[in-house]
Amino acid sequence: MMRRRVKIAGVVQGVGFRPYLYCLATELRLNGEVANGTGGVVLEIEGERQRVEEFLRRLPLEIPPLAQIESVDVESMETSGVAGFRITASDASGHVSTQIPADAATCGECLREMLDPGNRRYRYPFINCTHCGPRFTITRSIPYDRPQTSMARFKMCAACQTEYDDPHDRRFHAQPNACWECGPRLTLLDAEGAASDVKEPVVATLELLAEGKIVAVKGIGGFHLVVDATNSEAVARLRGRKHRFGKPLAVMVRDLDAVRQMCAVSAAEAALLTSTERPIVLLRALGSHGLAAEIAPGVPWLGVFLPYAPVHYLLLGNAELSALVMTSANLSEEPIAIANDEAVERLHGIADAFLMHDREILQRADDSVMCVMEGAPQFLRRSRGHVPLPVRLPMEAPPLLAVGGHLKSVFTLARGHHAYQSQHLGDLESVSSLDFFAEALEHFERIFQVVPECVVHDLHLGYASTVWAMQQPQVKIAVQHHHAHIAGCMAEYALSGPVIGLALDGTGYGADGCVWGGEVLIATLSGYERYAQLKYAAMPGSEAAVRQPWRMAFGHLLAALGEGVFDAEILARLKVSEQDARLLARMIDRGMNSPLTSSCGRMFDAAAALILGRDRVDYEAQAAIELEGVAEMGEAADGAGYGLRLERNEGGVLILNPAPMWEALIEDLRLGVARGVMSTRFHVGVADAYAQAAIAAREQTGIEDVCLGGGVFHNRLLTGLLCRRLREAGMVVHLPVRVSPGDGGLSYGQAAVAAALLAERF
Ligand code: ZN
Ligand code: ZN
Ligand code: FE
């Protein structure tokens, strides 16, 4: 006989872990007990040696679907001789290292029950079990137990309580367990927020959608604005009311078969679509997708996701509607609405009706957005379904907070090997986003009980996140933007460096005060050297040049062609008069409001202005996205790219000079070459130039590892070309998978740099 105490850490609470251990123990006729503790799950197991060993062998292999084990510690104990196996009460004392699960899509078994007229939860919009349902978004505190969630106010009926108490039931300790009898309910409100007395809110909602109405639907992480995705007029009305003009809208589609009618879906993409995290997945649209053209104007992709809450299945369960536009209920880049009265107030004049419920959302979480990049998943936005699960840091970090960047804000709270990234917080331009930042931070500090000793921020003093960081009493560490991008990739792959870092990005504040974003760094986690850069060009008008790509084109062409930029054809292409162009040139000459930039993203803007005539943008990276789109859609090019010239400056830094590229591109414009071909040549030229720079860096340093970081790596065409060339040259390419390569992943990289610096210093 033997007795063992087993401590299991990881995602082991609220995922059916104790009943799992109970069933395994009883199957093997072992005695003991299990409890949730603040350190994870604590188990004591006693019986014949052989059976205990069998138990410990099987334990990690057969865990429930949502569980993730991080560590299992086993120690010997005296046998007690007590018979039976018990699940004992949670222990809320001690140091917290356990985790709250992320929200998970309705599981297959719950779905079957919901569609079964004989089941007591037939068509119940809040059905869930231990393997599915809301978690993070309904939790106020730890340990994850019903009184700490927004289900606390619903008292379970006898039938639900019986399930909840039965270790053999799929709903044993399923904290959001509920039914028609005892749980939350849907209600339909009119545009003014007045309750209607409709018997079947879902049926009434479907009628409204069929009429082309806009309905705000309360989901898991917030409200969505919903319209019929085949109704052009309705989609256009939604865009008009939401003041969102160009940016593609996400579409929820009934099932995978229906997705295949609209888009090309690879096996990797299908796996992402059907994962319990249910992200929006960017897919290549088929020509005949049958949806309103207004959903994704100007691009060949659709952002598609499958239902993940029971109410979504109910809305998409009828024959007429197979696809719904479902977009976060907010004004662009402000936080998503979650409270009922907040939604009515903020969506007044936008929504024609509200499909609400009385289960409070305690944490906002927008939908995650992903794509398949080079065969692996990539985050465009890491949020619902993934928060608050940690990403590993390769070194032990003291408690610290990294505040990230300015746009697509996400903070990271780190301790030990855990980096907890917040949900997507939006752009920190508005007071409401800053409030959301503070609210989310308070929640994270509470649930993980991390009191940061150090605050890490960007070098840019104008970022709202930096301004916030400066006001904090703790020790501060500033990290250069692109170093953070590269360090994030290194940390994900546990590389200590040095590596060759290709930071191709929009904009980030450089160590020399210029705007960086097209750099080759030789980086370790704690430092970097700038090996190569795109040649500086002016950004006339500074921020205005981001919104108006024609300004970037002018800045680049002035640097490349000098007087040649005043060519009538070029100016016509940029839609600028000679007089204005002269004025702009003088402004640049005097350095007035015209910072210098080496940004690759801004060079994409410049190319899009020339190739597409895209003179202004409605959303971030629009010009670059459309430029990639025309290459995807256009005629095949011959494989040759516009060449950049590599030269060295006095400081020994390798300069990628795009002047020959601009000359060749303008020649193609004159010849009337198809825009798809020009776009492909541009992509090929940029990929070739950075591959050459990386190869030159290897020759000089012997480093084989290449880490990629920055928002430009959301571009699949460029990333694919660049990765291929680097691999052909025998280099080892690392692309972020668990963290976004864009600014959404910035705070993770900042945390990695700070942890490395602190480890070196102390
Ligand atoms: Zn379920
Ligand atoms: Zn019930
Ligand atoms: Fe960036």
GROMACS .gro file of N, CA and C in nm, residues 357-473:
model
  351
  357HIS      N    1  -2.985   3.960  -2.222
  357HIS     CA    2  -3.010   3.861  -2.118
  357HIS      C    3  -2.967   3.915  -1.984
  358ASP      N    4  -3.001   3.842  -1.879
  358ASP     CA    5  -2.978   3.893  -1.744
  358ASP      C    6  -2.860   3.826  -1.675
  359ARG      N    7  -2.771   3.765  -1.752
  359ARG     CA    8  -2.645   3.718  -1.692
  359ARG      C    9  -2.541   3.826  -1.722
  360GLU      N   10  -2.485   3.884  -1.617
  360GLU     CA   11  -2.392   3.995  -1.635
  360GLU      C   12  -2.261   3.948  -1.701
  361ILE      N   13  -2.209   4.028  -1.793
  361ILE     CA   14  -2.074   4.007  -1.843
  361ILE      C   15  -1.983   4.090  -1.754
  362LEU      N   16  -1.890   4.025  -1.687
  362LEU     CA   17  -1.806   4.099  -1.592
  362LEU      C   18  -1.676   4.147  -1.656
  363GLN      N   19  -1.635   4.081  -1.762
  363GLN     CA   20  -1.514   4.123  -1.834
  363GLN      C   21  -1.543   4.132  -1.982
  364ARG      N   22  -1.508   4.245  -2.042
  364ARG     CA   23  -1.523   4.259  -2.186
  364ARG      C   24  -1.423   4.169  -2.256
  365ALA      N   25  -1.462   4.111  -2.367
  365ALA     CA   26  -1.365   4.038  -2.449
  365ALA      C   27  -1.416   4.034  -2.592
  366ASP      N   28  -1.348   4.107  -2.678
  366ASP     CA   29  -1.382   4.102  -2.820
  366ASP      C   30  -1.345   3.966  -2.875
  367ASP      N   31  -1.398   3.935  -2.993
  367ASP     CA   32  -1.362   3.811  -3.058
  367ASP      C   33  -1.214   3.814  -3.096
  368SER      N   34  -1.150   3.699  -3.086
  368SER     CA   35  -1.013   3.687  -3.134
  368SER      C   36  -1.015   3.681  -3.286
  369VAL      N   37  -0.908   3.727  -3.349
  369VAL     CA   38  -0.898   3.721  -3.495
  369VAL      C   39  -0.768   3.652  -3.531
  370MET      N   40  -0.777   3.552  -3.617
  370MET     CA   41  -0.658   3.474  -3.651
  370MET      C   42  -0.652   3.446  -3.800
  371CYS      N   43  -0.537   3.402  -3.845
  371CYS     CA   44  -0.527   3.351  -3.980
  371CYS      C   45  -0.425   3.238  -3.978
  372VAL      N   46  -0.414   3.167  -4.086
  372VAL     CA   47  -0.309   3.066  -4.097
  372VAL      C   48  -0.195   3.129  -4.175
  373MET      N   49  -0.080   3.132  -4.111
  373MET     CA   50   0.038   3.196  -4.171
  373MET      C   51   0.147   3.091  -4.181
  374GLU      N   52   0.193   3.062  -4.303
  374GLU     CA   53   0.298   2.962  -4.320
  374GLU      C   54   0.262   2.831  -4.249
  375GLY      N   55   0.135   2.792  -4.260
  375GLY     CA   56   0.090   2.664  -4.205
  375GLY      C   57   0.061   2.664  -4.057
  376ALA      N   58   0.091   2.775  -3.988
  376ALA     CA   59   0.069   2.781  -3.843
  376ALA      C   60  -0.031   2.892  -3.811
  377PRO      N   61  -0.098   2.882  -3.696
  377PRO     CA   62  -0.190   2.989  -3.660
  377PRO      C   63  -0.117   3.119  -3.633
  378GLN      N   64  -0.181   3.230  -3.662
  378GLN     CA   65  -0.127   3.360  -3.625
  378GLN      C   66  -0.239   3.446  -3.569
  379PHE      N   67  -0.207   3.519  -3.462
  379PHE     CA   68  -0.305   3.611  -3.403
  379PHE      C   69  -0.300   3.746  -3.471
  380LEU      N   70  -0.415   3.792  -3.519
  380LEU     CA   71  -0.427   3.933  -3.553
  380LEU      C   72  -0.480   4.006  -3.430
  381ARG      N   73  -0.557   3.930  -3.349
  381ARG     CA   74  -0.604   3.986  -3.223
  381ARG      C   75  -0.625   3.868  -3.129
  382ARG      N   76  -0.560   3.873  -3.013
  382ARG     CA   77  -0.574   3.765  -2.916
  382ARG      C   78  -0.666   3.812  -2.806
  383SER      N   79  -0.786   3.754  -2.801
  383SER     CA   80  -0.881   3.800  -2.701
  383SER      C   81  -0.970   3.684  -2.657
  384ARG      N   82  -1.104   3.694  -2.671
  384ARG     CA   83  -1.195   3.591  -2.620
  384ARG      C   84  -1.150   3.450  -2.661
  385GLY      N   85  -1.160   3.358  -2.567
  385GLY     CA   86  -1.120   3.221  -2.592
  385GLY      C   87  -0.975   3.195  -2.553
  386HIS      N   88  -0.896   3.300  -2.551
  386HIS     CA   89  -0.754   3.285  -2.516
  386HIS      C   90  -0.719   3.355  -2.385
  387VAL      N   91  -0.788   3.465  -2.355
  387VAL     CA   92  -0.764   3.529  -2.226
  387VAL      C   93  -0.840   3.451  -2.120
  388PRO      N   94  -0.788   3.435  -2.000
  388PRO     CA   95  -0.662   3.491  -1.950
  388PRO      C   96  -0.550   3.387  -1.944
  389LEU      N   97  -0.550   3.293  -2.037
  389LEU     CA   98  -0.447   3.188  -2.030
  389LEU      C   99  -0.309   3.250  -2.055
  390PRO      N  100  -0.212   3.209  -1.977
  390PRO     CA  101  -0.080   3.272  -1.989
  390PRO      C  102   0.000   3.218  -2.107
  391VAL      N  103   0.095   3.296  -2.151
  391VAL     CA  104   0.197   3.249  -2.245
  391VAL      C  105   0.325   3.241  -2.163
  392ARG      N  106   0.404   3.140  -2.190
  392ARG     CA  107   0.522   3.116  -2.109
  392ARG      C  108   0.633   3.218  -2.138
  393LEU      N  109   0.700   3.260  -2.032
  393LEU     CA  110   0.823   3.338  -2.048
  393LEU      C  111   0.940   3.243  -2.023
  394PRO      N  112   1.047   3.256  -2.099
  394PRO     CA  113   1.157   3.160  -2.084
  394PRO      C  114   1.234   3.177  -1.954
  395MET      N  115   1.229   3.299  -1.896
  395MET     CA  116   1.302   3.320  -1.771
  395MET      C  117   1.202   3.359  -1.664
  396GLU      N  118   1.244   3.347  -1.537
  396GLU     CA  119   1.157   3.386  -1.426
  396GLU      C  120   1.151   3.538  -1.419
  397ALA      N  121   1.031   3.591  -1.422
  397ALA     CA  122   1.016   3.736  -1.412
  397ALA      C  123   0.968   3.772  -1.272
  398PRO      N  124   1.023   3.881  -1.214
  398PRO     CA  125   0.960   3.933  -1.092
  398PRO      C  126   0.823   3.988  -1.132
  399PRO      N  127   0.735   4.014  -1.036
  399PRO     CA  128   0.603   4.067  -1.074
  399PRO      C  129   0.621   4.198  -1.152
  400LEU      N  130   0.576   4.201  -1.276
  400LEU     CA  131   0.590   4.324  -1.354
  400LEU      C  132   0.473   4.343  -1.449
  401LEU      N  133   0.457   4.469  -1.489
  401LEU     CA  134   0.351   4.506  -1.581
  401LEU      C  135   0.414   4.570  -1.703
  402ALA      N  136   0.381   4.520  -1.822
  402ALA     CA  137   0.424   4.584  -1.946
  402ALA      C  138   0.299   4.642  -2.010
  403VAL      N  139   0.304   4.772  -2.042
  403VAL     CA  140   0.181   4.841  -2.082
  403VAL      C  141   0.157   4.842  -2.233
  404GLY      N  142   0.252   4.795  -2.313
  404GLY     CA  143   0.228   4.783  -2.457
  404GLY      C  144   0.245   4.913  -2.531
  405GLY      N  145   0.172   4.925  -2.642
  405GLY     CA  146   0.187   5.041  -2.730
  405GLY      C  147   0.069   5.134  -2.718
  406HIS      N  148   0.022   5.182  -2.832
  406HIS     CA  149  -0.081   5.284  -2.833
  406HIS      C  150  -0.207   5.232  -2.902
  407LEU      N  151  -0.186   5.170  -3.020
  407LEU     CA  152  -0.298   5.113  -3.094
  407LEU      C  153  -0.305   4.964  -3.062
  408LYS      N  154  -0.424   4.906  -3.078
  408LYS     CA  155  -0.443   4.762  -3.052
  408LYS      C  156  -0.386   4.725  -2.915
  409SER      N  157  -0.417   4.806  -2.817
  409SER     CA  158  -0.353   4.792  -2.687
  409SER      C  159  -0.385   4.660  -2.618
  410VAL      N  160  -0.282   4.602  -2.561
  410VAL     CA  161  -0.290   4.482  -2.476
  410VAL      C  162  -0.179   4.500  -2.372
  411PHE      N  163  -0.210   4.481  -2.243
  411PHE     CA  164  -0.100   4.484  -2.147
  411PHE      C  165  -0.063   4.341  -2.110
  412THR      N  166   0.054   4.326  -2.051
  412THR     CA  167   0.096   4.195  -2.001
  412THR      C  168   0.136   4.209  -1.856
  413LEU      N  169   0.077   4.123  -1.775
  413LEU     CA  170   0.113   4.115  -1.634
  413LEU      C  171   0.194   3.986  -1.621
  414ALA      N  172   0.313   3.995  -1.568
  414ALA     CA  173   0.398   3.876  -1.565
  414ALA      C  174   0.447   3.846  -1.425
  415ARG      N  175   0.463   3.719  -1.398
  415ARG     CA  176   0.528   3.674  -1.275
  415ARG      C  177   0.578   3.533  -1.300
  416GLY      N  178   0.700   3.508  -1.258
  416GLY     CA  179   0.758   3.376  -1.281
  416GLY      C  180   0.765   3.350  -1.431
  417HIS      N  181   0.723   3.232  -1.470
  417HIS     CA  182   0.727   3.199  -1.612
  417HIS      C  183   0.597   3.235  -1.684
  418HIS      N  184   0.505   3.299  -1.613
  418HIS     CA  185   0.374   3.328  -1.671
  418HIS      C  186   0.363   3.472  -1.719
  419ALA      N  187   0.322   3.489  -1.844
  419ALA     CA  188   0.289   3.621  -1.896
  419ALA      C  189   0.140   3.620  -1.927
  420TYR      N  190   0.064   3.697  -1.849
  420TYR     CA  191  -0.081   3.704  -1.869
  420TYR      C  192  -0.110   3.826  -1.956
  421GLN      N  193  -0.150   3.800  -2.079
  421GLN     CA  194  -0.183   3.912  -2.167
  421GLN      C  195  -0.330   3.946  -2.150
  422SER      N  196  -0.360   4.075  -2.145
  422SER     CA  197  -0.499   4.117  -2.131
  422SER      C  198  -0.574   4.088  -2.259
  423GLN      N  199  -0.705   4.103  -2.252
  423GLN     CA  200  -0.784   4.102  -2.374
  423GLN      C  201  -0.749   4.226  -2.458
  424HIS      N  202  -0.795   4.226  -2.582
  424HIS     CA  203  -0.777   4.341  -2.672
  424HIS      C  204  -0.846   4.462  -2.611
  425LEU      N  205  -0.771   4.572  -2.593
  425LEU     CA  206  -0.829   4.690  -2.526
  425LEU      C  207  -0.863   4.801  -2.624
  426GLY      N  208  -0.831   4.785  -2.751
  426GLY     CA  209  -0.861   4.888  -2.851
  426GLY      C  210  -0.751   4.992  -2.857
  427ASP      N  211  -0.779   5.101  -2.924
  427ASP     CA  212  -0.680   5.208  -2.937
  427ASP      C  213  -0.694   5.301  -2.817
  428LEU      N  214  -0.582   5.334  -2.757
  428LEU     CA  215  -0.587   5.415  -2.634
  428LEU      C  216  -0.600   5.564  -2.667
  429GLU      N  217  -0.688   5.595  -2.760
  429GLU     CA  218  -0.706   5.735  -2.799
  429GLU      C  219  -0.816   5.799  -2.717
  430SER      N  220  -0.912   5.716  -2.672
  430SER     CA  221  -1.029   5.773  -2.606
  430SER      C  222  -1.025   5.748  -2.456
  431VAL      N  223  -1.100   5.830  -2.385
  431VAL     CA  224  -1.111   5.815  -2.240
  431VAL      C  225  -1.168   5.678  -2.208
  432SER      N  226  -1.266   5.632  -2.288
  432SER     CA  227  -1.329   5.504  -2.256
  432SER      C  228  -1.231   5.388  -2.270
  433SER      N  229  -1.139   5.397  -2.367
  433SER     CA  230  -1.038   5.291  -2.380
  433SER      C  231  -0.943   5.292  -2.262
  434LEU      N  232  -0.907   5.412  -2.216
  434LEU     CA  233  -0.818   5.421  -2.100
  434LEU      C  234  -0.887   5.367  -1.975
  435ASP      N  235  -1.017   5.394  -1.963
  435ASP     CA  236  -1.092   5.339  -1.851
  435ASP      C  237  -1.092   5.186  -1.857
  436PHE      N  238  -1.108   5.134  -1.978
  436PHE     CA  239  -1.110   4.990  -1.998
  436PHE      C  240  -0.974   4.931  -1.959
  437PHE      N  241  -0.869   5.000  -1.997
  437PHE     CA  242  -0.733   4.958  -1.962
  437PHE      C  243  -0.722   4.945  -1.809
  438ALA      N  244  -0.766   5.049  -1.737
  438ALA     CA  245  -0.755   5.050  -1.592
  438ALA      C  246  -0.842   4.941  -1.530
  439GLU      N  247  -0.961   4.924  -1.586
  439GLU     CA  248  -1.056   4.826  -1.534
  439GLU      C  249  -1.002   4.684  -1.554
  440ALA      N  250  -0.948   4.657  -1.672
  440ALA     CA  251  -0.894   4.524  -1.701
  440ALA      C  252  -0.771   4.496  -1.615
  441LEU      N  253  -0.689   4.600  -1.597
  441LEU     CA  254  -0.568   4.582  -1.518
  441LEU      C  255  -0.603   4.547  -1.374
  442GLU      N  256  -0.701   4.618  -1.320
  442GLU     CA  257  -0.743   4.591  -1.183
  442GLU      C  258  -0.791   4.446  -1.170
  443HIS      N  259  -0.867   4.403  -1.269
  443HIS     CA  260  -0.918   4.266  -1.267
  443HIS      C  261  -0.804   4.164  -1.273
  444PHE      N  262  -0.711   4.186  -1.362
  444PHE     CA  263  -0.598   4.092  -1.376
  444PHE      C  264  -0.514   4.088  -1.248
  445GLU      N  265  -0.490   4.207  -1.190
  445GLU     CA  266  -0.411   4.210  -1.067
  445GLU      C  267  -0.482   4.132  -0.957
  446ARG      N  268  -0.616   4.141  -0.958
  446ARG     CA  269  -0.693   4.071  -0.856
  446ARG      C  270  -0.692   3.920  -0.879
  447ILE      N  271  -0.724   3.877  -1.000
  447ILE     CA  272  -0.738   3.732  -1.019
  447ILE      C  273  -0.604   3.660  -1.017
  448PHE      N  274  -0.499   3.728  -1.053
  448PHE     CA  275  -0.368   3.660  -1.048
  448PHE      C  276  -0.286   3.704  -0.927
  449GLN      N  277  -0.342   3.797  -0.849
  449GLN     CA  278  -0.276   3.850  -0.730
  449GLN      C  279  -0.130   3.886  -0.758
  450VAL      N  280  -0.113   3.960  -0.867
  450VAL     CA  281   0.020   4.011  -0.902
  450VAL      C  282   0.025   4.159  -0.866
  451VAL      N  283   0.121   4.197  -0.785
  451VAL     CA  284   0.143   4.339  -0.755
  451VAL      C  285   0.273   4.378  -0.825
  452PRO      N  286   0.263   4.446  -0.939
  452PRO     CA  287   0.384   4.471  -1.017
  452PRO      C  288   0.486   4.555  -0.942
  453GLU      N  289   0.610   4.514  -0.951
  453GLU     CA  290   0.719   4.589  -0.888
  453GLU      C  291   0.786   4.679  -0.990
  454CYS      N  292   0.748   4.661  -1.116
  454CYS     CA  293   0.817   4.731  -1.223
  454CYS      C  294   0.717   4.754  -1.337
  455VAL      N  295   0.724   4.871  -1.400
  455VAL     CA  296   0.634   4.901  -1.511
  455VAL      C  297   0.718   4.922  -1.637
  456VAL      N  298   0.684   4.851  -1.742
  456VAL     CA  299   0.761   4.854  -1.866
  456VAL      C  300   0.680   4.924  -1.973
  457HIS      N  301   0.744   5.016  -2.047
  457HIS     CA  302   0.669   5.094  -2.144
  457HIS      C  303   0.753   5.119  -2.269
  458ASP      N  304   0.688   5.174  -2.370
  458ASP     CA  305   0.753   5.209  -2.496
  458ASP      C  306   0.837   5.336  -2.479
  459LEU      N  307   0.929   5.358  -2.573
  459LEU     CA  308   1.009   5.480  -2.571
  459LEU      C  309   0.928   5.603  -2.609
  460HIS      N  310   0.817   5.582  -2.679
  460HIS     CA  311   0.738   5.696  -2.729
  460HIS      C  312   0.667   5.766  -2.614
  461LEU      N  313   0.705   5.891  -2.589
  461LEU     CA  314   0.648   5.962  -2.475
  461LEU      C  315   0.505   6.007  -2.501
  462GLY      N  316   0.463   6.005  -2.629
  462GLY     CA  317   0.328   6.049  -2.662
  462GLY      C  318   0.224   5.938  -2.650
  463TYR      N  319   0.267   5.813  -2.637
  463TYR     CA  320   0.170   5.704  -2.621
  463TYR      C  321   0.094   5.721  -2.490
  464ALA      N  322  -0.036   5.702  -2.495
  464ALA     CA  323  -0.115   5.712  -2.372
  464ALA      C  324  -0.066   5.610  -2.269
  465SER      N  325  -0.020   5.494  -2.318
  465SER     CA  326   0.029   5.392  -2.225
  465SER      C  327   0.156   5.439  -2.154
  466THR      N  328   0.243   5.511  -2.227
  466THR     CA  329   0.366   5.563  -2.165
  466THR      C  330   0.332   5.671  -2.063
  467VAL      N  331   0.239   5.759  -2.102
  467VAL     CA  332   0.197   5.865  -2.011
  467VAL      C  333   0.144   5.803  -1.882
  468TRP      N  334   0.064   5.699  -1.897
  468TRP     CA  335   0.008   5.630  -1.780
  468TRP      C  336   0.121   5.571  -1.696
  469ALA      N  337   0.216   5.504  -1.764
  469ALA     CA  338   0.325   5.437  -1.694
  469ALA      C  339   0.406   5.538  -1.611
  470MET      N  340   0.429   5.657  -1.671
  470MET     CA  341   0.509   5.759  -1.604
  470MET      C  342   0.448   5.803  -1.472
  471GLN      N  343   0.316   5.788  -1.461
  471GLN     CA  344   0.249   5.833  -1.339
  471GLN      C  345   0.253   5.727  -1.228
  472GLN      N  346   0.305   5.607  -1.260
  472GLN     CA  347   0.306   5.501  -1.161
  472GLN      C  348   0.428   5.514  -1.071
  473PRO      N  349   0.413   5.471  -0.945
  473PRO     CA  350   0.524   5.488  -0.849
  473PRO      C  351   0.639   5.387  -0.869
   0.00000   0.00000   0.00000
